Coordinates of C-alpha atoms in Angstrom, one line a residue:
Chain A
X17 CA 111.7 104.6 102.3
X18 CA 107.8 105.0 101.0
X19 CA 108.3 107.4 97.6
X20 CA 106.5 110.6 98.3
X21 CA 104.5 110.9 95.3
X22 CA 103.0 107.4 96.6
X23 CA 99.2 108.0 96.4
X24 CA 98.9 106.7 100.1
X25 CA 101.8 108.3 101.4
X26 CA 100.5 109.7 104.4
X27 CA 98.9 106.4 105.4
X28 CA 102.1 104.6 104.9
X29 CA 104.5 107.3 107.2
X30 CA 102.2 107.4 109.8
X31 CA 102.1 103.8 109.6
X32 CA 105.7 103.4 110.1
X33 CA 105.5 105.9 112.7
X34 CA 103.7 104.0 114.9
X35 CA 105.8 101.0 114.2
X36 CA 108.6 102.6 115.1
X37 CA 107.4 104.4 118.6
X38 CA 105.5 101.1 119.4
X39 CA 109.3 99.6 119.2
X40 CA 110.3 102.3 121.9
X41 CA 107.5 101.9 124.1
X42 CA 105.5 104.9 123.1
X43 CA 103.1 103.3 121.4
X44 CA 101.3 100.2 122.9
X45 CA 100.6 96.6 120.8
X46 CA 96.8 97.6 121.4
X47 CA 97.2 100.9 120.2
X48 CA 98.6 99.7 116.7
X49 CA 95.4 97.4 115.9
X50 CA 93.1 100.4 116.7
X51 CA 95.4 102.8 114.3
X52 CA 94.6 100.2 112.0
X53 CA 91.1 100.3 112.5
X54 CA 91.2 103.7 112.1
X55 CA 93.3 103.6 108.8
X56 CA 90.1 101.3 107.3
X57 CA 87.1 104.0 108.4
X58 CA 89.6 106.5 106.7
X59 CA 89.8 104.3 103.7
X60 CA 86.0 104.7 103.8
X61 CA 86.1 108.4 103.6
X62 CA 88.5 108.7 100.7
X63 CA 91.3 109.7 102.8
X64 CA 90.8 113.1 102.9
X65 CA 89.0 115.2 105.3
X66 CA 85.2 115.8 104.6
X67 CA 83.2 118.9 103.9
X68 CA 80.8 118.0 107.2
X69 CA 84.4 117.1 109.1
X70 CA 85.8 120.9 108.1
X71 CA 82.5 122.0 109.7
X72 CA 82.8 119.9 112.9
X73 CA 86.6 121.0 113.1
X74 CA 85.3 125.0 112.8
X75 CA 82.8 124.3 115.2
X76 CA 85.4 122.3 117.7
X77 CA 87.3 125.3 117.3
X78 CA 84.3 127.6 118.6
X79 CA 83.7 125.0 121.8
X80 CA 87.6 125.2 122.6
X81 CA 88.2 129.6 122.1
X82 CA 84.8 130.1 124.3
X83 CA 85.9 127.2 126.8
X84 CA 86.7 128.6 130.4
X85 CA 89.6 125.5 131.1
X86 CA 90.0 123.5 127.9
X87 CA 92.1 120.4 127.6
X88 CA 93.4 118.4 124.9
X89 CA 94.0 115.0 126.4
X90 CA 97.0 113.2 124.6
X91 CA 98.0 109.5 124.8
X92 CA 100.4 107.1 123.0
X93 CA 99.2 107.0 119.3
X94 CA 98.2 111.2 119.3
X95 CA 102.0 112.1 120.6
X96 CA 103.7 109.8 118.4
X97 CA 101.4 111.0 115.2
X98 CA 100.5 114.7 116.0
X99 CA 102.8 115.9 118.4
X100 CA 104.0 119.3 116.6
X101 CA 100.2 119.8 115.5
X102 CA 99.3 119.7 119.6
X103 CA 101.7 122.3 120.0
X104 CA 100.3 124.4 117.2
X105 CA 96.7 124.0 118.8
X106 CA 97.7 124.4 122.3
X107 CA 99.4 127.6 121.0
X108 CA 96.3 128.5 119.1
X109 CA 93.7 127.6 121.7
X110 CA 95.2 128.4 125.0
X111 CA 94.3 124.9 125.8
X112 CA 96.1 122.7 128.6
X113 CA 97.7 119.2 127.7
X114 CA 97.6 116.4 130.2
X115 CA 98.8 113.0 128.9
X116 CA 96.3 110.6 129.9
X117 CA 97.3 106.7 128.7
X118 CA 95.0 104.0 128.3
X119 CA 97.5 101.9 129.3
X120 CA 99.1 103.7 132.3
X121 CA 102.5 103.3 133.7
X122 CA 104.4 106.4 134.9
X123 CA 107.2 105.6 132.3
X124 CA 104.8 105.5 129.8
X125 CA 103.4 109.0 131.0
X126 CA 107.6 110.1 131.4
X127 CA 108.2 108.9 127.4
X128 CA 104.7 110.5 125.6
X129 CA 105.5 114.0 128.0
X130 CA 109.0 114.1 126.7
X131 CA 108.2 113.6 123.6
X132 CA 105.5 116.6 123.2
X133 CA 108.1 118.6 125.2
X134 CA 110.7 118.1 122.5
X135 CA 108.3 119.5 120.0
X136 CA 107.4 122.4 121.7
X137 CA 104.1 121.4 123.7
X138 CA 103.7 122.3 127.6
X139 CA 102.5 119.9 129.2
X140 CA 100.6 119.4 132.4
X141 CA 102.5 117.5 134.7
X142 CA 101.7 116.5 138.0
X143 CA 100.4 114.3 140.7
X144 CA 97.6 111.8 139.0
X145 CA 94.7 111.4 141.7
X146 CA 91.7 108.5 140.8
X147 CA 89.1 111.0 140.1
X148 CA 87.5 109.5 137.3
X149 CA 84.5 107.4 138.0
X150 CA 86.7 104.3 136.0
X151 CA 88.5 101.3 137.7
X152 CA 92.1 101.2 139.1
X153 CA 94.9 103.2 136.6
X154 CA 92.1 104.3 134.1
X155 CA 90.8 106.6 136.8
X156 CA 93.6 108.8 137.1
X157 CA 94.0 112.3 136.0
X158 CA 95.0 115.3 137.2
X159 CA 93.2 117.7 139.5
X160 CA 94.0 120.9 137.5
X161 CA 93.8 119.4 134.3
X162 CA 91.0 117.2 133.2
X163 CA 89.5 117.2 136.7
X164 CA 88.8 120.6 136.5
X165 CA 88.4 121.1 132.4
X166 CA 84.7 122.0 131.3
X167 CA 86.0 121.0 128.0
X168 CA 88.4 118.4 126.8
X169 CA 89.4 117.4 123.3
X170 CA 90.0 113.9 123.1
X171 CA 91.5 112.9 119.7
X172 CA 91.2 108.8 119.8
X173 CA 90.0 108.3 123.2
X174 CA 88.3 104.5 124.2
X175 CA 84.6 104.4 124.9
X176 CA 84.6 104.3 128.7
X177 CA 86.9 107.0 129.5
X178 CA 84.7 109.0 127.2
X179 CA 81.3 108.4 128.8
X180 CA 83.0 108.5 132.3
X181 CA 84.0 112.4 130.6
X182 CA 80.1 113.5 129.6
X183 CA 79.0 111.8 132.7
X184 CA 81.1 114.2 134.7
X185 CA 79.0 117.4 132.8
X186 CA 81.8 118.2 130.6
X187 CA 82.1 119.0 127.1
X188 CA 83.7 116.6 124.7
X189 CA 85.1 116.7 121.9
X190 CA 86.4 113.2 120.1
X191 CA 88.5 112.8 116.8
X192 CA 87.3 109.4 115.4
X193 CA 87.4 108.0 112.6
X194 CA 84.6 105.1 113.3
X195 CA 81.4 107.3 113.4
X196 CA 79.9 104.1 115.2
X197 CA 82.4 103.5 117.8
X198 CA 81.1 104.5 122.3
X199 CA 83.3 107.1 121.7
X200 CA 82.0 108.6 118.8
X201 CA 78.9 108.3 120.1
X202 CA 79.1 109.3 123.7
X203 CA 81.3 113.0 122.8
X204 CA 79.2 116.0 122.9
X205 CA 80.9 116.7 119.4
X206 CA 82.9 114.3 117.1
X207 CA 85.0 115.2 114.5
X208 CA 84.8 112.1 111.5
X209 CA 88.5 112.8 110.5
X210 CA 92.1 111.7 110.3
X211 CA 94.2 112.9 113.6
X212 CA 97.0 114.6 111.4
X213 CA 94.7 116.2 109.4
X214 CA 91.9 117.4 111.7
X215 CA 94.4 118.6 114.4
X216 CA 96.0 121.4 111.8
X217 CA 92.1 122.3 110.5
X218 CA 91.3 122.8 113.8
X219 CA 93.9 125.3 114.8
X220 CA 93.4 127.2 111.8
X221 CA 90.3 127.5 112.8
X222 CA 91.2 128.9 116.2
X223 CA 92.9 131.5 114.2
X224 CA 89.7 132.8 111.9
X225 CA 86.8 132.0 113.8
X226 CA 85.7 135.5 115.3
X227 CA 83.2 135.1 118.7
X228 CA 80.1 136.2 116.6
X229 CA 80.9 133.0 114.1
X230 CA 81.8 131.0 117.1
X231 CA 78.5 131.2 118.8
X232 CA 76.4 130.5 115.2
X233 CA 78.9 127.4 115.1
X234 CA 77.8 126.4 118.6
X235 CA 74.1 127.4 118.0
X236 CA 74.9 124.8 115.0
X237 CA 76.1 121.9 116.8
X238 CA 74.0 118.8 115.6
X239 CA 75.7 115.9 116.4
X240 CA 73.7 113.2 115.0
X241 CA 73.9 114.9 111.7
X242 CA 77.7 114.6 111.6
X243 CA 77.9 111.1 112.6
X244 CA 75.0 110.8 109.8
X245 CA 77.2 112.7 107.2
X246 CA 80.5 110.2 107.8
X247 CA 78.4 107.1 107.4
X248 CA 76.8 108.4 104.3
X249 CA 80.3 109.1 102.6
X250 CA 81.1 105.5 103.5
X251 CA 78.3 104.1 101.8
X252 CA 78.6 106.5 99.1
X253 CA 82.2 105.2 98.5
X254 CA 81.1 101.8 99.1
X255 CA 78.6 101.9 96.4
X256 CA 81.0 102.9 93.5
X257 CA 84.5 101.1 94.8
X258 CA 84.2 98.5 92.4
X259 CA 82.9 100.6 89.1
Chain B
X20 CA 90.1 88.7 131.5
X21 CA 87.5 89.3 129.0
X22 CA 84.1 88.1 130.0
X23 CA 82.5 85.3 127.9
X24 CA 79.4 86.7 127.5
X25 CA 80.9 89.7 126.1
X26 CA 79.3 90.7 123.3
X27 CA 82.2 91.2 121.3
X28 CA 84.4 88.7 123.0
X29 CA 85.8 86.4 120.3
X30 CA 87.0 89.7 118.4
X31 CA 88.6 90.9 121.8
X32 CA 90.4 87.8 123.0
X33 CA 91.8 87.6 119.4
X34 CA 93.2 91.3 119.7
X35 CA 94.7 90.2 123.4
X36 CA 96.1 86.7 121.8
X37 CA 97.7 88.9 118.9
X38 CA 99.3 91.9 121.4
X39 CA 100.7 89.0 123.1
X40 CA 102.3 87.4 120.3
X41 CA 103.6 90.6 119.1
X42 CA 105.1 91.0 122.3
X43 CA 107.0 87.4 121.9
X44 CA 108.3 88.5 118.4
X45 CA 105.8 86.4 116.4
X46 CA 103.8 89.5 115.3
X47 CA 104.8 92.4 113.9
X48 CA 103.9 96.0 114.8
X49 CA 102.6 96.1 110.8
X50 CA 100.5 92.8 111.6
X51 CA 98.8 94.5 114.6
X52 CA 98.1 98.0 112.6
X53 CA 96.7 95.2 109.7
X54 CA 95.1 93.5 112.3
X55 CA 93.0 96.8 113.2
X56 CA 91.9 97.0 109.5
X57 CA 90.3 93.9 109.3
X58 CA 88.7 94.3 112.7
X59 CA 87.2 97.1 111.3
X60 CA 85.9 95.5 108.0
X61 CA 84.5 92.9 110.3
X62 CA 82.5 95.2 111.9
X63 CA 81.0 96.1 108.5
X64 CA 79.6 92.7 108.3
X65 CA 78.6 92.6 111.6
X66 CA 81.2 89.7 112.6
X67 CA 79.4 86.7 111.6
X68 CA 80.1 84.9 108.0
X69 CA 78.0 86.5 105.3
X70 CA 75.5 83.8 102.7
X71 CA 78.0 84.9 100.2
X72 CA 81.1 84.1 102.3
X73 CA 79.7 80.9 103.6
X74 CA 79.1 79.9 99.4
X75 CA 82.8 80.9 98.8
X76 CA 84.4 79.0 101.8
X77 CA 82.8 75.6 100.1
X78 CA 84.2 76.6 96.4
X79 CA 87.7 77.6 98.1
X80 CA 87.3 74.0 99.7
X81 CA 86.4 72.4 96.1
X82 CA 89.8 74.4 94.7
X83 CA 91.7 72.8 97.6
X84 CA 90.2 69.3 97.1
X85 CA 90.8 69.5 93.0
X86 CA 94.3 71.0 93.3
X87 CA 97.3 68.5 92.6
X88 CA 99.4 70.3 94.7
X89 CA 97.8 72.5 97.5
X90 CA 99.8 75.0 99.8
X91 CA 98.7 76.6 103.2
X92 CA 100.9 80.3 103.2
X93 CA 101.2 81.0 106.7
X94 CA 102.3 84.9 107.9
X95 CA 102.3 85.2 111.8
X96 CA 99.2 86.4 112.5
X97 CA 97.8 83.1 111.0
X98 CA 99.9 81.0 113.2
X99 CA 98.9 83.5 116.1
X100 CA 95.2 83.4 115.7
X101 CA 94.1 79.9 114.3
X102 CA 97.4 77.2 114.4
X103 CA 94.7 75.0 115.5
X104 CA 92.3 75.7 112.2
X105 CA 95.2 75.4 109.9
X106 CA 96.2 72.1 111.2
X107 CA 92.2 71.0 110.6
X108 CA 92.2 72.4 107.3
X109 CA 95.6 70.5 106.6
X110 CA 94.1 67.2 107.5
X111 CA 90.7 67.9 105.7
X112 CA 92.6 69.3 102.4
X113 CA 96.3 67.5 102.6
X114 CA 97.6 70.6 101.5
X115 CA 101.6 71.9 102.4
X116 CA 101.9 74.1 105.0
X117 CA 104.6 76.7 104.1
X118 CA 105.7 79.8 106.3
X119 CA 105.7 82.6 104.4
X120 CA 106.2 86.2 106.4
X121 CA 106.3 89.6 104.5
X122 CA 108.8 91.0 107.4
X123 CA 111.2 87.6 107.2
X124 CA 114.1 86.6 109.3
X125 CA 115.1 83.3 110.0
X126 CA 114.4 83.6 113.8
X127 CA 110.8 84.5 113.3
X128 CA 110.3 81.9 110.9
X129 CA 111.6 79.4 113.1
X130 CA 109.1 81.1 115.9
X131 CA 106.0 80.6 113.5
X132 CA 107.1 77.3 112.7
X133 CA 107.3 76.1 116.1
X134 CA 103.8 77.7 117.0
X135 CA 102.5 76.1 114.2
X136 CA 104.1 72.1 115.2
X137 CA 103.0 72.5 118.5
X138 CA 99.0 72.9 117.6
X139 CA 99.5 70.0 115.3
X140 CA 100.4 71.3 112.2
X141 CA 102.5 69.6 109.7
X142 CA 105.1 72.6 108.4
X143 CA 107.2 72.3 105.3
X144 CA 111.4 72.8 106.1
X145 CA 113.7 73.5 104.3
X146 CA 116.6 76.0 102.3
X147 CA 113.8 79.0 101.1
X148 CA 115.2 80.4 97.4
X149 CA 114.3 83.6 95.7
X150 CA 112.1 81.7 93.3
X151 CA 109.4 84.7 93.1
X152 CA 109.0 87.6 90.8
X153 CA 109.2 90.4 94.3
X154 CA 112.7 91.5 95.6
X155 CA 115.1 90.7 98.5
X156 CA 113.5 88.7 101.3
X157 CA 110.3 88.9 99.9
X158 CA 111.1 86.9 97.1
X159 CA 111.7 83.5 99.0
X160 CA 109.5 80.4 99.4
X161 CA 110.1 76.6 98.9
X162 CA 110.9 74.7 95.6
X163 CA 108.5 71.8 96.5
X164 CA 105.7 74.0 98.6
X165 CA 105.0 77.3 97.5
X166 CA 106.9 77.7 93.9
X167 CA 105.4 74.0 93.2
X168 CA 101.6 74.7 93.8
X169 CA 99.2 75.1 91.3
X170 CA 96.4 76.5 93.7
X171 CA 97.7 78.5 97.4
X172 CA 95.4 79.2 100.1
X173 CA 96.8 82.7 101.4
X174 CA 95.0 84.2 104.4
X175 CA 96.3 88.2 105.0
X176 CA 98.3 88.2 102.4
X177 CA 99.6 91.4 100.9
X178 CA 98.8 92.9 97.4
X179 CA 102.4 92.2 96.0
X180 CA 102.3 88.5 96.7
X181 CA 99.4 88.1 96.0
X182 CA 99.8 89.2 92.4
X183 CA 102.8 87.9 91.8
X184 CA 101.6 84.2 92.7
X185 CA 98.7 85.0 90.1
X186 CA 101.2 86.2 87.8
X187 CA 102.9 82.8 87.9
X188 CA 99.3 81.3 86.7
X189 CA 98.9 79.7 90.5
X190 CA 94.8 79.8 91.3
X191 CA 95.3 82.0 94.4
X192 CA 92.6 82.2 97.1
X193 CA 92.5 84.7 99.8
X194 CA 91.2 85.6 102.6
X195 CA 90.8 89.1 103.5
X196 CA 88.1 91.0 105.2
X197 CA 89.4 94.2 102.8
X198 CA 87.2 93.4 99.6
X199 CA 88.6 96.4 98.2
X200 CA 92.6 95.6 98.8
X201 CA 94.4 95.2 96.1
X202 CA 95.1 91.1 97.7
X203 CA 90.9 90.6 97.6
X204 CA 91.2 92.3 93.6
X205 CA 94.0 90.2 92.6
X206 CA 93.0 86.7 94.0
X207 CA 91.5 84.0 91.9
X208 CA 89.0 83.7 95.0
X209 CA 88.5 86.4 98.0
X210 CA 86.9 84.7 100.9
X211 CA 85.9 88.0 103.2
X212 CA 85.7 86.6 106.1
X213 CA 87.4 86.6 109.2
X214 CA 90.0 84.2 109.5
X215 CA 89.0 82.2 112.5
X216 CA 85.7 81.9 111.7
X217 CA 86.5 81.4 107.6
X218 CA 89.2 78.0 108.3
X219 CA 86.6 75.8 110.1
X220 CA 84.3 76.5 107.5
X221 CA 86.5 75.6 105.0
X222 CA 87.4 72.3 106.8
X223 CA 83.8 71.6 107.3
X224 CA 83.2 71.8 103.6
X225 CA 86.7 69.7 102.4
X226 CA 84.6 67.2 104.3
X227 CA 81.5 67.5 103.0
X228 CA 81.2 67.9 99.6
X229 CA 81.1 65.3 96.8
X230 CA 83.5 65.5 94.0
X231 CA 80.3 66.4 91.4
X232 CA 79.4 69.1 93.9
X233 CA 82.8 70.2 94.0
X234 CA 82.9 70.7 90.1
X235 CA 80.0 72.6 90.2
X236 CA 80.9 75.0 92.9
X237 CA 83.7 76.2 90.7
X238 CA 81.9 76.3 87.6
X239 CA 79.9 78.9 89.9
X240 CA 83.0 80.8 90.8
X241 CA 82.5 84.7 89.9
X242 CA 85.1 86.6 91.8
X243 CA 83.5 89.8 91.5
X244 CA 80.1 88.5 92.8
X245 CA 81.8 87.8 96.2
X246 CA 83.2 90.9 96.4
X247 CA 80.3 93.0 95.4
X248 CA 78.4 90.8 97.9
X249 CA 80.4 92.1 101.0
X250 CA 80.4 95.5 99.5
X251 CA 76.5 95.1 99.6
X252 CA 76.5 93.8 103.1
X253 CA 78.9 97.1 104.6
X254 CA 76.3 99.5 102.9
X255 CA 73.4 98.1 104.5
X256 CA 75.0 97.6 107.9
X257 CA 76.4 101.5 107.4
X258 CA 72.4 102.4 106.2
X259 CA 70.8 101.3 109.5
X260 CA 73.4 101.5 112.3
X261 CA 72.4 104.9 113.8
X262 CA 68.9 103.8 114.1

């Protein structure tokens, strides 16, 4: 048991978490080493979301409400950290969810869905066709979900799939912690922030933003300059660690 | 199959060799999610040894040389990623080799241990007692390898340990990529460097350096240098990697 008032407390559940879904096949080996590499960009950032990542999760929220088919895509590590706040933003955002894994099997797909069932998120389920422009499993999705999105949210999504995304014309939206990572990169907007924390900012957001405010947040969209923003917390806390 | 001319390909293959081992029981889902962390550090020094890591590895090598009773701590993502390297840095230093794992059972020490034999490695048997200042499992090593040492070589170690073998006056050198853990803080001597790049420089050195050199290379030992050193090298990889 991790004592609440532990100053990394939320670090250390979700680390547990992870642990104990990758024990139940939820969670893949791979899958734990990049939550890890996540837990040290967030490290970086002080552990706590970012005035540039509250503006990137306000305007995410704007791309999502003015979307015509938005998606959240969901895969091992988001269902097993986040999956009441993907319920919360599919409720906020009208948004489909389609579990797409990284490493694909269909039990994989059967766990992750039952899981976001059982707290409260609908999720797409269907016949996976290869109409991604990726190789073999990786290329699967489904016809009326990401297929046909013009906008997917991809919290922790791998490089590839993410390019493979914009390449197809579509909006995306990444949560990544790693401002340099393909992904972060590659996404038309990317949210420097910690899954559990960004997912809740973002459906609130759902709830304020009014379409006027949406469209300045859109108009707003610099990408470069949030990726820019991330990196210069992480130098700034770099600089004064050891004082 | 990664492909050799990837340009990330030694950090890859080690991520596959790890997820592999996890999968056999000698890693843990904790040492994957640690594994990530350091990955990411690595990143920050653009995965190569640092001039100040490099300087470190050769006084980490004099410690070893000058130590009257050396001892190699070996968790099971050592054994998983460099079994080889620790039986060359045995030979070089004549240190102990003592299995040490933060989430200990008998079977998995008996696992590490056998990885370890097979590549070579000389390992240190016997009835572990709870000779150190941490509770339950955590707080068993050997009477004549760990407990006996005056200086212990621990590569991903974890803060507790790490302070309690300082605590019991041992000269403690890490090896951690994190030169802001509370391990990297507490050791006599952080090495940040990646482990499989960090042993065979440390061999190297056992076998080159004189015994004069050796004395001054640890007259020249300022912890804090070698950590502000890596803290320098993340800022300036963080300044320019979006140009």
């Amino acid at each position: 048991m991790i004592p609440p008032d532990h100053p990394r407390y939320r670090s250390l559940v979700a680390r547990e978490r992870l642990a104990s879904c990758a024990r139940e096949g939820v969670v893949t080996p791979e899958g734990l080493a990049a939550h890890g590499r996540g837990e040290a960009f967030d490290y970086l950032i002080g552990e706590r979301t970012t005035e540039s990542a509250l503006l990137a999760e306000r305007v995410a929220a704007a791309m999502l409400l003015s979307a015509r088919a938005p998606v959240i895509s969901v895969n091992g590590n988001t269902a097993a950290l986040a999956a009441g706040a993907i319920a919360g933003l599919q409720a906020a955002s009208r948004a489909r969810v389609e579990v797409n894994l990284f490493h694909r099997t269909e039990e994989r797909v059967e766990k992750v869905t039952r899981l976001l069932e059982s707290a409260g998120v609908e999720v797409l389920r269907g016949r996976a066709e290869p109409l991604l422009p990726l190789s073999h499993a990786r290329a699967l999705c489904l016809r009326e979900g990401i297929f046909s999105a013009d906008t997917v949210l991809v919290p922790l999504e791998d490089g590839d799939r993410c390019e493979a995304l914009v390449g197809m014309g579509k909006r995306v939206i990444a949560i990544d912690l790693n401002p340099l990572s393909r992904t972060a990169r590659a996404a038309t907007l990317t949210v420097v922030d910690e899954l559990t924390r960004a997912l809740p900012n973002i459906t609130a957001a759902c709830r304020e933003i009014t379409p006027g405010e949406g469209e300045r947040l859109m108009g707003s969209l610099d990408h470069t300059f949030f990726l820019r923003a991330a990196l210069d917390e992480m130098r700034g806390y770099l600089e004064h660690a050891l004082d």
